Coordinates of C-alpha atoms in Angstrom, one line a residue:
M1 CA 58.6 75.3 123.7
A2 CA 58.5 73.2 120.6
D3 CA 55.7 71.0 122.1
S4 CA 53.7 74.1 123.0
E5 CA 54.0 75.4 119.4
S6 CA 53.0 71.9 118.1
Y7 CA 49.8 71.8 120.3
V8 CA 48.9 75.3 119.1
R9 CA 49.4 74.3 115.5
H10 CA 47.2 71.2 115.9
A11 CA 44.5 73.4 117.5
F12 CA 44.6 75.9 114.8
F13 CA 44.5 73.4 112.0
N14 CA 41.6 71.5 113.6
K15 CA 38.9 71.0 110.9
L16 CA 36.1 72.5 113.1
N17 CA 38.3 75.6 113.9
L18 CA 39.1 76.2 110.2
T19 CA 35.5 75.7 109.3
A20 CA 34.4 78.3 111.8
L21 CA 37.0 80.8 110.7
G22 CA 36.1 80.3 107.1
G23 CA 32.4 80.8 107.9
A24 CA 33.1 84.0 109.7
V25 CA 35.1 85.4 106.7
V26 CA 32.4 84.4 104.3
A27 CA 29.7 86.0 106.5
S28 CA 31.7 89.2 106.6
L29 CA 32.1 89.3 102.9
A30 CA 28.4 88.5 102.3
L31 CA 27.2 91.1 104.7
M32 CA 29.9 93.6 103.8
N33 CA 30.4 93.9 107.6
P34 CA 33.7 93.2 109.3
L35 CA 32.0 92.4 112.6
P36 CA 31.7 88.6 112.1
A37 CA 35.4 88.4 111.2
L38 CA 36.5 90.5 114.1
V39 CA 34.4 88.4 116.5
A40 CA 35.9 85.3 115.0
V41 CA 39.5 86.6 115.5
G42 CA 38.8 87.5 119.1
A43 CA 37.3 84.0 119.7
E44 CA 40.2 82.4 117.9
L45 CA 42.7 84.2 120.2
V46 CA 40.9 82.9 123.3
Y47 CA 40.6 79.4 121.7
L48 CA 44.3 79.2 120.9
G49 CA 45.2 80.5 124.4
V50 CA 43.1 77.9 126.2
V51 CA 42.6 74.7 124.2
P52 CA 46.2 73.8 123.5
S53 CA 47.0 73.7 127.2
L54 CA 44.1 71.4 128.1
P55 CA 45.4 67.9 129.3
R56 CA 42.7 66.1 127.3
F57 CA 43.6 67.9 124.1
K58 CA 47.3 67.1 124.6
R59 CA 46.5 63.5 125.2
G60 CA 44.6 63.4 121.9
V61 CA 47.4 65.0 120.0
R62 CA 49.9 62.6 121.4
A63 CA 47.7 59.6 120.7
R64 CA 47.3 60.7 117.0
R65 CA 51.1 61.1 116.8
E66 CA 51.7 57.7 118.2
L67 CA 49.1 56.2 115.8
A68 CA 50.7 57.8 112.8
R69 CA 54.2 56.7 114.0
H70 CA 52.9 53.1 114.5
G71 CA 51.3 53.1 111.1
T72 CA 54.5 54.3 109.5
E73 CA 56.5 51.7 111.4
Q74 CA 54.1 48.9 110.3
Q75 CA 54.4 50.0 106.7
A76 CA 58.2 50.0 106.9
T77 CA 58.1 46.6 108.5
A78 CA 55.8 45.2 105.8
A79 CA 58.0 46.5 103.1
M80 CA 61.1 44.9 104.7
L81 CA 59.3 41.7 105.3
E82 CA 58.7 41.4 101.6
A83 CA 62.4 41.3 101.0
L84 CA 62.9 38.3 103.4
S85 CA 62.5 34.7 102.7
P86 CA 59.1 33.0 103.4
N87 CA 60.7 30.8 106.0
Q88 CA 62.1 33.8 107.9
R89 CA 58.7 35.5 107.9
E90 CA 56.7 32.4 108.9
S91 CA 59.0 31.2 111.7
F92 CA 59.1 34.6 113.5
N93 CA 55.4 35.3 113.1
A94 CA 54.4 31.8 114.2
L95 CA 56.5 32.0 117.3
R96 CA 55.0 35.4 118.1
D97 CA 51.5 34.1 117.8
R98 CA 52.2 31.1 120.0
I99 CA 53.5 33.4 122.8
L100 CA 50.5 35.6 122.7
E101 CA 48.2 32.6 122.7
N102 CA 49.8 31.2 125.8
Y103 CA 49.5 34.5 127.5
Q104 CA 45.8 34.5 127.0
R105 CA 45.5 31.2 128.9
V106 CA 47.0 32.7 132.1
P107 CA 44.5 34.2 134.6
G108 CA 44.4 37.9 133.8
G109 CA 46.6 37.3 130.9
S110 CA 44.4 39.0 128.3
V111 CA 45.8 42.4 129.5
L112 CA 49.3 41.0 129.3
A113 CA 48.6 39.6 125.8
E114 CA 47.5 43.0 124.6
T115 CA 50.5 44.8 126.1
S116 CA 52.8 42.1 124.8
S117 CA 51.3 42.4 121.3
V118 CA 52.4 46.0 121.1
R119 CA 55.9 45.2 122.4
M120 CA 56.2 42.2 120.1
D121 CA 55.3 44.4 117.1
G122 CA 58.2 46.7 118.2
L123 CA 60.5 43.7 118.4
L124 CA 59.3 42.4 115.1
H125 CA 60.1 45.8 113.5
S126 CA 63.6 45.9 115.1
F127 CA 64.2 42.2 114.1
V128 CA 63.3 42.8 110.5
R129 CA 65.4 45.9 110.3
L130 CA 68.4 44.1 111.7
L131 CA 67.8 41.2 109.3
S132 CA 67.5 43.5 106.3
T133 CA 70.7 45.3 107.4
L134 CA 72.5 41.9 107.8
N135 CA 71.5 40.9 104.2
S136 CA 72.8 44.2 102.9
Y137 CA 76.2 43.7 104.6
R138 CA 76.3 40.2 103.2
R139 CA 75.8 41.5 99.7
Y140 CA 78.4 44.2 100.2
L141 CA 81.0 41.7 101.5
T142 CA 80.2 39.2 98.8
N143 CA 80.5 41.7 96.0
T144 CA 83.7 43.3 97.3
D145 CA 87.0 41.6 96.4
R146 CA 89.2 42.3 99.4
Q147 CA 92.2 40.5 97.9
A148 CA 92.0 42.5 94.7
I149 CA 92.1 45.7 96.7
E150 CA 95.1 44.5 98.7
R151 CA 96.9 43.6 95.5
E152 CA 96.2 47.0 93.9
L153 CA 97.3 48.7 97.1
A154 CA 100.5 46.7 97.3
E155 CA 101.3 47.5 93.6
L156 CA 100.8 51.2 94.1
K157 CA 103.0 51.3 97.2
A158 CA 105.7 49.5 95.3
D159 CA 105.4 51.9 92.4
L160 CA 105.8 54.9 94.8
E161 CA 108.8 53.4 96.5
S162 CA 110.6 52.5 93.3
A163 CA 109.7 55.7 91.4
S164 CA 112.7 57.8 90.3
A165 CA 113.2 61.5 91.3
A166 CA 112.3 62.4 87.7
S167 CA 108.8 61.0 88.0
S168 CA 106.0 63.5 87.5
E169 CA 104.9 65.0 90.8
K170 CA 101.3 65.1 89.7
V171 CA 101.4 61.3 89.0
R172 CA 102.9 60.7 92.4
E173 CA 100.2 62.8 94.1
V174 CA 97.5 60.8 92.2
K175 CA 99.0 57.5 93.3
K176 CA 99.3 58.7 96.9
R177 CA 95.6 59.6 96.8
R178 CA 94.7 56.2 95.4
V179 CA 96.7 54.5 98.2
E180 CA 94.8 56.5 100.8
I181 CA 91.4 55.6 99.2
L182 CA 92.2 51.9 98.9
G183 CA 93.4 51.9 102.5
K184 CA 90.1 53.3 103.6
R185 CA 88.2 50.7 101.5
L186 CA 90.1 48.0 103.4
E187 CA 89.2 49.6 106.7
R188 CA 85.6 49.8 105.6
F189 CA 85.5 46.2 104.5
D190 CA 86.9 45.0 107.9
R191 CA 84.4 47.2 109.7
A192 CA 81.5 45.8 107.6
A193 CA 82.6 42.2 108.5
E194 CA 82.7 43.1 112.2
S195 CA 79.2 44.7 111.9
R196 CA 77.9 41.7 110.1
E197 CA 79.1 39.4 112.9
L198 CA 77.6 41.7 115.6
I199 CA 74.2 41.8 113.9
S200 CA 74.2 38.0 113.5
H201 CA 74.8 37.5 117.2
Q202 CA 72.1 40.1 118.0
L203 CA 69.6 38.3 115.8
A204 CA 70.4 35.0 117.5
S205 CA 70.0 36.6 120.9
I206 CA 66.5 37.8 119.9
D207 CA 65.6 34.4 118.6
D208 CA 66.8 32.7 121.8
F209 CA 64.9 35.2 124.0
L210 CA 61.7 34.6 122.1
R211 CA 62.0 30.8 122.4
L212 CA 62.7 31.2 126.1
L213 CA 59.7 33.5 126.5
H214 CA 57.6 30.9 124.6
E215 CA 58.7 28.1 126.9
Q216 CA 58.0 30.1 130.0
S217 CA 54.6 31.2 128.8
I218 CA 53.6 27.6 128.5
T219 CA 54.6 26.6 132.1
L220 CA 54.2 29.8 134.2
R221 CA 50.8 30.8 135.5
D222 CA 51.7 33.9 137.5
P223 CA 50.9 37.1 135.6
D224 CA 53.5 39.0 137.7
V225 CA 56.3 36.7 136.5
L226 CA 55.1 37.0 132.9
G227 CA 55.1 40.8 133.4
Q228 CA 58.8 40.6 134.4
Q229 CA 59.5 38.7 131.2
L230 CA 57.8 41.6 129.3
D231 CA 60.2 44.0 131.0
H232 CA 63.1 41.9 129.8
L233 CA 61.6 41.9 126.4
A234 CA 61.4 45.7 126.4
I235 CA 65.1 45.9 127.3
E236 CA 65.9 43.5 124.4
I237 CA 63.9 45.7 122.0
Q238 CA 65.8 48.8 123.2
A239 CA 69.2 47.0 122.8
T240 CA 68.2 45.9 119.3
D241 CA 67.1 49.5 118.3
E242 CA 70.4 50.9 119.6
T243 CA 72.3 48.3 117.5
V244 CA 70.3 49.2 114.4
H245 CA 70.9 52.9 114.9
E246 CA 74.6 52.4 115.5
M247 CA 74.8 50.4 112.2
E248 CA 72.9 53.2 110.4
R249 CA 75.4 55.8 111.7
F250 CA 78.0 53.9 109.8
S251 CA 76.9 55.9 106.7
A252 CA 80.1 55.2 104.8
I253 CA 79.1 51.5 104.6
T254 CA 75.5 52.0 103.8
E255 CA 76.4 54.0 100.8
E256 CA 78.2 51.0 99.4
L257 CA 75.7 48.3 100.3
G258 CA 74.8 47.8 96.7
P259 CA 76.9 45.7 94.3
S260 CA 80.4 47.0 94.2
A261 CA 82.0 47.7 90.8
P262 CA 85.1 45.7 90.0
L263 CA 88.5 47.4 90.3
P264 CA 89.5 48.9 86.9
E265 CA 92.7 47.8 85.3
R266 CA 95.5 50.2 85.8
V267 CA 96.6 52.3 82.9
R268 CA 100.4 52.6 82.7

């Protein structure tokens, strides 16, 4: 249903369609006769009832969507690449270019090279996103003093255990709340460290796979075998994207990926 509405919307906002409708309205106003507008409305109903269901029209809409998505993805990749070191950018792009060059030397490999280029761009986007996320986790872990949090937590727990019955209930509640918050910060730190290690291994896996693909593209001369390697590449891209999305769902960490403020000194 949503797709059908989308196709109808694309058909309605087509420049030629809007121009025709506008021309009919102008003609009716100029002639002071509603007939041109009424004819245009009738034709529009027929147009919107037929054109959005045509396979060719649907293919065109999907192609424009894919082009827009790819353009947005390329812009995002370019922005993230700027944040990486020159060595990181150059090594990955050089390896990608060598693989595509070797594909073109295989009989019938030009088609494979074209297909591979699209998939390699997808892998590049995923690789850069992972690398950018890894750098963010590193900053977070570097700027967060886990030992300071542990000390503060231990002191608060000791205060609560040694507090007398005459202690203010409001003060106790505030301290309990702080214990809860600091405990969550420790959990978050440990989860960030685990995520950093996971991303590091995933990036190493992509790098190993690309180098294997490069070595095979030099020696293999069977397009079918290279096609199988492309299938493995697609699986690797999918696994990478799933990893990135899983990391992004960890929103509690991403909110703190910037430099962390030092713990304030306690006021007694």
